[in-house]
PDB file of C-alpha atoms in Angstrom:
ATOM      1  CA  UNK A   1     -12.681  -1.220  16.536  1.00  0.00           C
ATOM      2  CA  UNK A   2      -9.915  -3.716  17.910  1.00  0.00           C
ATOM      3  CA  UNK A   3     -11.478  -6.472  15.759  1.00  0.00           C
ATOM      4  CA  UNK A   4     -11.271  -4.619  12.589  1.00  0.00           C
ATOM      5  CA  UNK A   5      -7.383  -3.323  13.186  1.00  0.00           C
ATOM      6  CA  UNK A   6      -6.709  -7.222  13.621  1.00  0.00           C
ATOM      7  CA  UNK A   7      -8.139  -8.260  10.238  1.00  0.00           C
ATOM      8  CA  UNK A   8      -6.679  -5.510   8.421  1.00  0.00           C
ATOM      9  CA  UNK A   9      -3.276  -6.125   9.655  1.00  0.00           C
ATOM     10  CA  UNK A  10      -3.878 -10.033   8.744  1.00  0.00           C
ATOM     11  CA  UNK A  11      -4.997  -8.904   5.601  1.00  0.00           C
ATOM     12  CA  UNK A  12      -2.364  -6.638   5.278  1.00  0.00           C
ATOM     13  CA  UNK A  13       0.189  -9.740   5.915  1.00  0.00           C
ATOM     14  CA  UNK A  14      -1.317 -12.072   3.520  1.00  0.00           C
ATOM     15  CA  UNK A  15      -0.744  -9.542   0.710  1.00  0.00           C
ATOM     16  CA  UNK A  16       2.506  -8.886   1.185  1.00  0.00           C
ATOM     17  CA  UNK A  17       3.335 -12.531   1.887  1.00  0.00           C
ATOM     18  CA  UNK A  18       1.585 -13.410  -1.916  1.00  0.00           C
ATOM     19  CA  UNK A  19       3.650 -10.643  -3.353  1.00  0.00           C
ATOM     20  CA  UNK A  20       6.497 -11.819  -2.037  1.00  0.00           C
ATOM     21  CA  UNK A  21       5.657 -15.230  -3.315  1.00  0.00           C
ATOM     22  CA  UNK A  22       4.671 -13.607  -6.708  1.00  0.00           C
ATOM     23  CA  UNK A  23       7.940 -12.468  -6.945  1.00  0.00           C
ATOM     24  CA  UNK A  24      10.234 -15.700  -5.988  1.00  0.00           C
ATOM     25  CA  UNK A  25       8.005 -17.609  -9.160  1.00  0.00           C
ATOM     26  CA  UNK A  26       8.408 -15.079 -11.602  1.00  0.00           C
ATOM     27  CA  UNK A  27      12.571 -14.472 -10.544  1.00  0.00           C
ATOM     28  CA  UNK A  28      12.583 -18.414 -10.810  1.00  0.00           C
ATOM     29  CA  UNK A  29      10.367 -18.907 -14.311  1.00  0.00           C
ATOM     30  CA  UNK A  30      12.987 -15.690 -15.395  1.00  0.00           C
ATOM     31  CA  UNK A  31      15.938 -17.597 -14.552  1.00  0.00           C
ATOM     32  CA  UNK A  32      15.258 -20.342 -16.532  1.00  0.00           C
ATOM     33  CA  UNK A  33      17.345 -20.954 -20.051  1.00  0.00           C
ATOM     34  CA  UNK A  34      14.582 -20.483 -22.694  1.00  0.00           C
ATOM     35  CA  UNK A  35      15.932 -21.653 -26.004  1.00  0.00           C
ATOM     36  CA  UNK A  36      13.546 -20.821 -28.880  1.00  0.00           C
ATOM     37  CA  UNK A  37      12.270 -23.530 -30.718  1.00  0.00           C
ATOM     38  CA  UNK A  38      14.039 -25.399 -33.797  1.00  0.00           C
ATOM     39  CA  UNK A  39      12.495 -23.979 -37.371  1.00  0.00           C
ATOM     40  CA  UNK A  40      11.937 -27.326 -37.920  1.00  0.00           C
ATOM     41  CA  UNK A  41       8.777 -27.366 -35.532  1.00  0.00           C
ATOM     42  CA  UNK A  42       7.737 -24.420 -36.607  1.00  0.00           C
ATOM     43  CA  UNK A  43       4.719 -24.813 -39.282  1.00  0.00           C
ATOM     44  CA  UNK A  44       4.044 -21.867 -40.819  1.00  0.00           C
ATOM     45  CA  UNK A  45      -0.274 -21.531 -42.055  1.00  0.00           C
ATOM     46  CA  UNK A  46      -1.398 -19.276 -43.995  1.00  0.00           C
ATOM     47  CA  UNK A  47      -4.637 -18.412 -43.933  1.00  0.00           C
ATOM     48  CA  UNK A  48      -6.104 -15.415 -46.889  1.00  0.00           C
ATOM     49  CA  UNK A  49      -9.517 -13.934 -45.309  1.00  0.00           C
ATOM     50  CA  UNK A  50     -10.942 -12.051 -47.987  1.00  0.00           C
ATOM     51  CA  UNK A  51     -14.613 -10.130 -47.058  1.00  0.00           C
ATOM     52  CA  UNK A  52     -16.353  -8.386 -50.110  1.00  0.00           C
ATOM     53  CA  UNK A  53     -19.498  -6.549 -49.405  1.00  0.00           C
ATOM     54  CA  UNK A  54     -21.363  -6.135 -53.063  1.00  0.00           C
ATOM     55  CA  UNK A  55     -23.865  -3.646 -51.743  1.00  0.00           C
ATOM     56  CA  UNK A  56     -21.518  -0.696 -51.208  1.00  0.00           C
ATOM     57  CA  UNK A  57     -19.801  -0.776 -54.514  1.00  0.00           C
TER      58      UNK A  57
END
């Protein structure tokens, strides 16, 4: 019983220590100055998809 109380606590640790990490990236990558793109490199396609289905009509 010892042995599993020991890995659950370890377990316990490592999850807390990712979320914790998880966090600190994602604060960081939100901290960041995202500027949105110039219109200039923005290349608008069109694409018309057009299904007709001749038995139903």
């Amino acid at each position: 019983m010892e042995r599993k109380k020991l890995v659950a606590i370890i377990a316990g640790a490592i999850s807390i220590l990712l979320a914790i990490a998880y966090l600190i990236i994602v604060q960081i990558l939100d901290y960041r100055d995202m500027k949105p793109a110039p219109i200039s490199q923005i290349y608008p396609t069109s694409t018309i998809v057009a299904f007709v289905n001749k038995t139903n009509l």
